[in-house]
mmCIF file of C-alpha atoms in Angstrom:
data_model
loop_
_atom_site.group_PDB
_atom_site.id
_atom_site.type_symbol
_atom_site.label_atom_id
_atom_site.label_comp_id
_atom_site.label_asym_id
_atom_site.label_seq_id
_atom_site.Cartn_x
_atom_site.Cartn_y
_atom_site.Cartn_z
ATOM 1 C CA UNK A 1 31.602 -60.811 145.303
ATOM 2 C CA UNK A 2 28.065 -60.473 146.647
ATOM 3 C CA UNK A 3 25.844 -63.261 144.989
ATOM 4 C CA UNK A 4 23.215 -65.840 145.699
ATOM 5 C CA UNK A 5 23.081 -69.116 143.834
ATOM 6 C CA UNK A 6 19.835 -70.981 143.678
ATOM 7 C CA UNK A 7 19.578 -75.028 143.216
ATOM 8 C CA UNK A 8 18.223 -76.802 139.803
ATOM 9 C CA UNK A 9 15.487 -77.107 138.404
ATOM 10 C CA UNK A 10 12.870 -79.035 139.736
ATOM 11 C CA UNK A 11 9.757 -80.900 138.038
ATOM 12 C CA UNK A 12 6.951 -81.877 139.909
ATOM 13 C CA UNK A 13 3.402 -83.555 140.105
ATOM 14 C CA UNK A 14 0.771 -81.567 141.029
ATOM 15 C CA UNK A 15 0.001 -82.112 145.047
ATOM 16 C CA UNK A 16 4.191 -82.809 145.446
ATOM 17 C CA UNK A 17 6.183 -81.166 147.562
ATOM 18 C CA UNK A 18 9.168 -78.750 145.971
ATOM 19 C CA UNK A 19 12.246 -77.294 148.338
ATOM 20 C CA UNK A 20 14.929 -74.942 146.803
ATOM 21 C CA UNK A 21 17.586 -73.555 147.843
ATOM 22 C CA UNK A 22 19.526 -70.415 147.922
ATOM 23 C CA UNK A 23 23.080 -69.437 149.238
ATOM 24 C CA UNK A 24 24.628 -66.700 150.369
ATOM 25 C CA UNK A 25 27.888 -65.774 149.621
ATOM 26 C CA UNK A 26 30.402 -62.286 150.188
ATOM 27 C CA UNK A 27 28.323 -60.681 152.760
ATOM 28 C CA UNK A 28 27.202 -60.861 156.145
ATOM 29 C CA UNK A 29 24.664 -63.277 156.055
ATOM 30 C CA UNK A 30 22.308 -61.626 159.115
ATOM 31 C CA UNK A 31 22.354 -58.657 158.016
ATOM 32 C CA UNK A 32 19.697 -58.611 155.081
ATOM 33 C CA UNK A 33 16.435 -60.319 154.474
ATOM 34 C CA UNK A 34 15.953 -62.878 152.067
ATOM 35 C CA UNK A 35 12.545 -62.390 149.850
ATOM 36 C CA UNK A 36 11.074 -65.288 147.415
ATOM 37 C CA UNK A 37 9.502 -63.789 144.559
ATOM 38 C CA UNK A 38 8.100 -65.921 141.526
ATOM 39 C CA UNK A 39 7.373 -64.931 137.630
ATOM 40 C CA UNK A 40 5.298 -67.450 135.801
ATOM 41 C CA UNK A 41 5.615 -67.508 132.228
ATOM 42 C CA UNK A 42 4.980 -64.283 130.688
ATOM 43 C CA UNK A 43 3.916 -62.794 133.575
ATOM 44 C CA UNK A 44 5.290 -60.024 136.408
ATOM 45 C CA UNK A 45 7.083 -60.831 139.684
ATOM 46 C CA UNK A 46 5.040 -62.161 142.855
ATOM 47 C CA UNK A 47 6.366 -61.304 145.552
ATOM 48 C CA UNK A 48 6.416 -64.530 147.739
ATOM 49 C CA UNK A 49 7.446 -63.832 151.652
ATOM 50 C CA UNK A 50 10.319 -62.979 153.399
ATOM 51 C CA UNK A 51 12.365 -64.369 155.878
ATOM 52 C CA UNK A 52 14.886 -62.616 158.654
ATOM 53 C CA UNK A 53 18.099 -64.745 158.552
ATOM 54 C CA UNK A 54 18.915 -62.790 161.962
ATOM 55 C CA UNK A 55 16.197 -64.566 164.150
ATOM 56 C CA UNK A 56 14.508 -66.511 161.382
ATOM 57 C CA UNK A 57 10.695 -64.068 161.486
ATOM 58 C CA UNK A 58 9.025 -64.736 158.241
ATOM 59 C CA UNK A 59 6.450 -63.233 156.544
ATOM 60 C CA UNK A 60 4.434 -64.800 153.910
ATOM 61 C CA UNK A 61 1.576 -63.483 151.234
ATOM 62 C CA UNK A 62 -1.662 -63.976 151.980
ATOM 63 C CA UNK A 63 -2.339 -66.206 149.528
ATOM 64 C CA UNK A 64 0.351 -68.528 149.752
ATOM 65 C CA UNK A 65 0.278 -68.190 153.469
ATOM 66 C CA UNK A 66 -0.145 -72.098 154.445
ATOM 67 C CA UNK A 67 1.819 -73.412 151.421
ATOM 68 C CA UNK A 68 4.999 -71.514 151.845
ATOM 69 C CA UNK A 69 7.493 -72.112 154.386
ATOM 70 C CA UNK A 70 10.956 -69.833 154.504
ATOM 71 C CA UNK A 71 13.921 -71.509 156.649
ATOM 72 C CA UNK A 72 17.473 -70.804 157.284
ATOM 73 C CA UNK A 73 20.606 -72.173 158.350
ATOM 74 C CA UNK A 74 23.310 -69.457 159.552
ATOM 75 C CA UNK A 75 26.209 -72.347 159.309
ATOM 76 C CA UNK A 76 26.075 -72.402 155.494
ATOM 77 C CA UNK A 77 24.039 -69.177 154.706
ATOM 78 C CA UNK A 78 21.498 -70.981 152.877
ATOM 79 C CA UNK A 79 17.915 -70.250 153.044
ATOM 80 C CA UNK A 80 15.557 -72.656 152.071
ATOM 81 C CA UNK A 81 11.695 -72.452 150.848
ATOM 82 C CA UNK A 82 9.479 -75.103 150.800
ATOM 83 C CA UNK A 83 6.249 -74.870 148.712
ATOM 84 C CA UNK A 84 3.394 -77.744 149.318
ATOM 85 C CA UNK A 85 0.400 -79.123 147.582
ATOM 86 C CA UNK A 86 1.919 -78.114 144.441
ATOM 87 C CA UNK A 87 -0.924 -77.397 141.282
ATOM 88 C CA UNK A 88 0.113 -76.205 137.779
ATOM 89 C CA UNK A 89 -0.165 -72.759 138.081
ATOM 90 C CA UNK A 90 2.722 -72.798 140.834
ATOM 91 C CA UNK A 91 4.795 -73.543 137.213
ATOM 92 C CA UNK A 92 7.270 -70.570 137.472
ATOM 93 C CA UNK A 93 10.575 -69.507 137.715
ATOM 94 C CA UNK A 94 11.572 -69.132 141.477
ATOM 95 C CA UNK A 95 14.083 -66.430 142.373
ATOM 96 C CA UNK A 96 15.643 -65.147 145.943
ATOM 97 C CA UNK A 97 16.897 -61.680 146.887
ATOM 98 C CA UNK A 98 19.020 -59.977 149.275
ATOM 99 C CA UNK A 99 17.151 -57.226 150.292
ATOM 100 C CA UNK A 100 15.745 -54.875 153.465
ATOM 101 C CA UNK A 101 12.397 -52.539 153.406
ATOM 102 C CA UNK A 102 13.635 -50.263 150.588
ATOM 103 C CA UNK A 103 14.566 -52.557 147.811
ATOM 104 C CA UNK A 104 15.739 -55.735 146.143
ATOM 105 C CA UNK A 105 19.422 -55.352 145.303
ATOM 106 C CA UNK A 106 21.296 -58.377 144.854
ATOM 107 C CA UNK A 107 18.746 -61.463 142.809
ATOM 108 C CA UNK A 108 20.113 -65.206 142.450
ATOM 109 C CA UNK A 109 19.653 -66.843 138.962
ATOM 110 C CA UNK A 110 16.481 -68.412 139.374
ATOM 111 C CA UNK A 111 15.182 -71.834 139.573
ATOM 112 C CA UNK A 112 12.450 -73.178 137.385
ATOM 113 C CA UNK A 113 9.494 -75.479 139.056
ATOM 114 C CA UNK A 114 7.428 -76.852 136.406
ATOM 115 C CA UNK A 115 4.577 -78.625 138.084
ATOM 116 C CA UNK A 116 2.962 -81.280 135.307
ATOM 117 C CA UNK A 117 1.217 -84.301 135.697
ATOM 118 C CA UNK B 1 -2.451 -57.068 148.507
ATOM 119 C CA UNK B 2 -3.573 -56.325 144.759
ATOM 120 C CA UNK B 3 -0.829 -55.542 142.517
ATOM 121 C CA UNK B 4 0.120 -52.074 141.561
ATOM 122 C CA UNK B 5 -0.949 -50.825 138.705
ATOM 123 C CA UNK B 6 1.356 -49.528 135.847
ATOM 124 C CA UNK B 7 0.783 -49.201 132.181
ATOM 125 C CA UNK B 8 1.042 -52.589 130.042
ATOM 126 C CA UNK B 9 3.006 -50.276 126.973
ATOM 127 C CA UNK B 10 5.088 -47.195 126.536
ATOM 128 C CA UNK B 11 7.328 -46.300 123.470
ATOM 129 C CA UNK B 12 9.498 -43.810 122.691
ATOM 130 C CA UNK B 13 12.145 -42.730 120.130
ATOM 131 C CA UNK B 14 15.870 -42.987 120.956
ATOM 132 C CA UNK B 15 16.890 -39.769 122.250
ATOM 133 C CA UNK B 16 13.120 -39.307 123.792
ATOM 134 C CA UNK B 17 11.927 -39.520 127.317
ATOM 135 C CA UNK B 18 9.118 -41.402 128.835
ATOM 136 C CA UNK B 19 7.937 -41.767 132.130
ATOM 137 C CA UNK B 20 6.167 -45.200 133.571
ATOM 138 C CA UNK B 21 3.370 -44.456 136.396
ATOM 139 C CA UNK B 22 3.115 -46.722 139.156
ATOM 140 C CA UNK B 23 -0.115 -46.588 140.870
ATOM 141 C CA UNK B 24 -0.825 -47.627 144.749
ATOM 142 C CA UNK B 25 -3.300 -46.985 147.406
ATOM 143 C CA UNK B 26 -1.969 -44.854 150.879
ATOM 144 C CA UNK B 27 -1.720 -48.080 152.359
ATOM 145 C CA UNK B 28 1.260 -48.646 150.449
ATOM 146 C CA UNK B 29 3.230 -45.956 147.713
ATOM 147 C CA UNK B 30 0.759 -43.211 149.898
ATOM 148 C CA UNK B 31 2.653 -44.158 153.067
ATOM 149 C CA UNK B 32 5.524 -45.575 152.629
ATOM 150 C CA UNK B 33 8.997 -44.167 150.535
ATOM 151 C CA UNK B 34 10.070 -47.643 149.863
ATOM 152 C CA UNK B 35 9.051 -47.819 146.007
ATOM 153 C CA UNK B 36 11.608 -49.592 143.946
ATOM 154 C CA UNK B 37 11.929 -50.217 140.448
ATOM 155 C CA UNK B 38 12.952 -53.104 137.740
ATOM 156 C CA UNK B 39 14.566 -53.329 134.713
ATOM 157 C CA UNK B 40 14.230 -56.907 133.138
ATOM 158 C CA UNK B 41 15.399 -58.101 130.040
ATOM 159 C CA UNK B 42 14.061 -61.607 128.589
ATOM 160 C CA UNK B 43 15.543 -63.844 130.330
ATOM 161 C CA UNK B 44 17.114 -62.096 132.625
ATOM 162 C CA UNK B 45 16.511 -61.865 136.071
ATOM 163 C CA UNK B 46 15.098 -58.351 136.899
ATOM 164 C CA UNK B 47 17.626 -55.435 137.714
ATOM 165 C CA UNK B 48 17.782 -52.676 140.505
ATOM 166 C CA UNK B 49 17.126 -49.312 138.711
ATOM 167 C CA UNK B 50 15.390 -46.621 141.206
ATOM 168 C CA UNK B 51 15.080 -47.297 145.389
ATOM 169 C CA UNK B 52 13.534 -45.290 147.544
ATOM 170 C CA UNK B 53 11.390 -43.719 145.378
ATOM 171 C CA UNK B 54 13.570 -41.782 143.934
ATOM 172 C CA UNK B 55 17.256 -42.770 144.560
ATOM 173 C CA UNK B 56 19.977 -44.466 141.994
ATOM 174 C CA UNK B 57 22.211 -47.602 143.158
ATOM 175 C CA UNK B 58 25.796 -47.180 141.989
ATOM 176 C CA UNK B 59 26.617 -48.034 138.463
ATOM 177 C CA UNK B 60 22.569 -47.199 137.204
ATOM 178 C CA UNK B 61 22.410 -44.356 134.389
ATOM 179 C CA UNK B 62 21.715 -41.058 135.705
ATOM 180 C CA UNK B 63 19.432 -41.247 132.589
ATOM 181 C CA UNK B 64 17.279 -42.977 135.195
ATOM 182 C CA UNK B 65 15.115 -40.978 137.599
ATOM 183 C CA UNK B 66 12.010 -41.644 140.106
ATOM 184 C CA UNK B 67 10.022 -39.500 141.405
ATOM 185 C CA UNK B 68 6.643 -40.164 144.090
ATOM 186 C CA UNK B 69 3.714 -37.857 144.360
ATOM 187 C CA UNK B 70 0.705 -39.353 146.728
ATOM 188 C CA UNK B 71 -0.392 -42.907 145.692
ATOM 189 C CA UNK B 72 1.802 -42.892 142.471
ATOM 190 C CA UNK B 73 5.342 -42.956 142.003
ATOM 191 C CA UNK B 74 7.010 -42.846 138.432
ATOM 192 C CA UNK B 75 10.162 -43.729 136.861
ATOM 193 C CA UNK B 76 11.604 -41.556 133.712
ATOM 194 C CA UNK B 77 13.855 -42.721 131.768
ATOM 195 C CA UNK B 78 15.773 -39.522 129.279
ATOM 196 C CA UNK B 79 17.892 -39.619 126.316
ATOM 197 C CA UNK B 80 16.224 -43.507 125.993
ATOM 198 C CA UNK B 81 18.635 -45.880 124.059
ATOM 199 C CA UNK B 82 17.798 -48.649 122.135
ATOM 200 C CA UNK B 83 19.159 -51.014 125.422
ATOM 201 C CA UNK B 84 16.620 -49.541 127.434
ATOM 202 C CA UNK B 85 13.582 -51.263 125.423
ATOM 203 C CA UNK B 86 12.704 -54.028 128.643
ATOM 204 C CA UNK B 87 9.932 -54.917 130.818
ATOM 205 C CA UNK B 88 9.784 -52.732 134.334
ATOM 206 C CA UNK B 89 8.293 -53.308 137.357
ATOM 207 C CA UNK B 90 7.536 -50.791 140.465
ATOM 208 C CA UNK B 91 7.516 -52.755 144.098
ATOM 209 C CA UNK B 92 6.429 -51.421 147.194
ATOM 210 C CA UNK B 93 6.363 -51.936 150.812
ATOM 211 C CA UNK B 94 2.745 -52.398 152.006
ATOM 212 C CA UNK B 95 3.245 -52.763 155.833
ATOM 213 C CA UNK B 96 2.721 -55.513 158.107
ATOM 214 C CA UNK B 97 6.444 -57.033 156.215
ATOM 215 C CA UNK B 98 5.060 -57.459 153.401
ATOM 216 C CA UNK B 99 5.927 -56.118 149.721
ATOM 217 C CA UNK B 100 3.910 -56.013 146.365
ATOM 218 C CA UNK B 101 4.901 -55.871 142.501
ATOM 219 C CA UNK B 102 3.236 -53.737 139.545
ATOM 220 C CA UNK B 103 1.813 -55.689 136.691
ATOM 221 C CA UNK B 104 4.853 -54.711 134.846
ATOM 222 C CA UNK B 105 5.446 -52.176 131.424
ATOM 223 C CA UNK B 106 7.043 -53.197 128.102
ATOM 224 C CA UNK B 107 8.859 -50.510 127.088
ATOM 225 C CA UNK B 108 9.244 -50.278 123.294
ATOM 226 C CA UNK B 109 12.353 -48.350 121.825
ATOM 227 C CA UNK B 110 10.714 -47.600 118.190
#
């Protein structure tokens, strides 16, 4: 079946570095983009950037643009983001998702990053 | 990209409807069909109700509907159920490849 599955949980000092992963499985793996979107606690979805596992384009938001790095690897189907300079309001659960312009349709199970000194 | 703006509350009684507003700007929900829309329960990761503005993935209640008029689109949900009581979220396409999420509405099932 069609599913993404993230890695742990990670915790962090502020200014650390934090890399998760996320693979693809029971689909073509170039065909769809990958997004990164992030919920702190008790809040809504950010979206977080996108990446193009055909070609490897990204696309970040603005105001992680700098921090945020989205790569891929088409031998295992695993895309990988990379957040830097880590403070505590980057504490949040971390999910990927399958998706193209219209919508996000397939989500993995989300990784928490609790950033804490 | 500021984040779309939906109500922070709706309730209803089972066997009601409601309807969740999600409003954009034309740079976004004014241009662009590609509004989509969230069901999340706690703990959950969020779920793939409405796409395109106004169309239903396979396996979503046709008690689910979208609809998109100028800068706002909205999602009704008829004949609500106590299941349905969740937070939801609208998301857009913006341009440029980039995407944006509404604040988010708890929906109460009184």
């Amino acid at each position: 079946q069609v599913q993404l599955v993230q890695s742990g949980a990670e915790v962090k000092k502020p200014g650390a570095s934090v890399r998760i992963s996320c693979k693809a499985s029971g689909y073509t793996f170039t065909r769809y983009y990958l997004h990164w979107v992030r919920q702190a606690p008790g809040q809504g979805p950010e979206w977080m950037g996108m990446i193009d596992p055909n070609g490897g384009s990204t696309s970040y938001a603005q105001r992680l643009e700098g921090r945020v790095t989205l790569t891929r690897d088409t031998s295992t189907s695993i895309v990988y983001m990379d957040l830097r300079s880590l403070r505590s309001e980057d504490t949040a659960l971390y999910y990927c998702a399958r998706g193209g312009f219209d919508a996000l349709d397939i989500w993995g199970q989300g990784t928490m990053v609790t950033v804490s000194s | 990209q500021s984040a779309l703006t939906q109500p922070a509350s709706v309730s209803g009684s089972p066997g009601q409807s409601i309807t969740i507003s999600c409003t954009g700007t034309s740079s976004d929900i004014g241009t662009y069909n590609f509004v989509s829309w969230y069901q999340q329960h706690p703990g959950k990761a969020p779920k793939l109700m409405i796409y395109e503005a106004s169309k239903r993935p396979s396996g979503v209640s046709n008690r689910f509907s979208g609809s998109k008029s100028g800068n706002t689109a909205s999602l009704t949900i008829s004949r609500l159920q106590a299941e349905d009581e969740a937070d939801y979220y609208c998301y857009s396409y913006t341009g440029s490849t980039r995407w944006v999420f509404g604040g988010g509405t708890e929906l109460t099932v009184l």
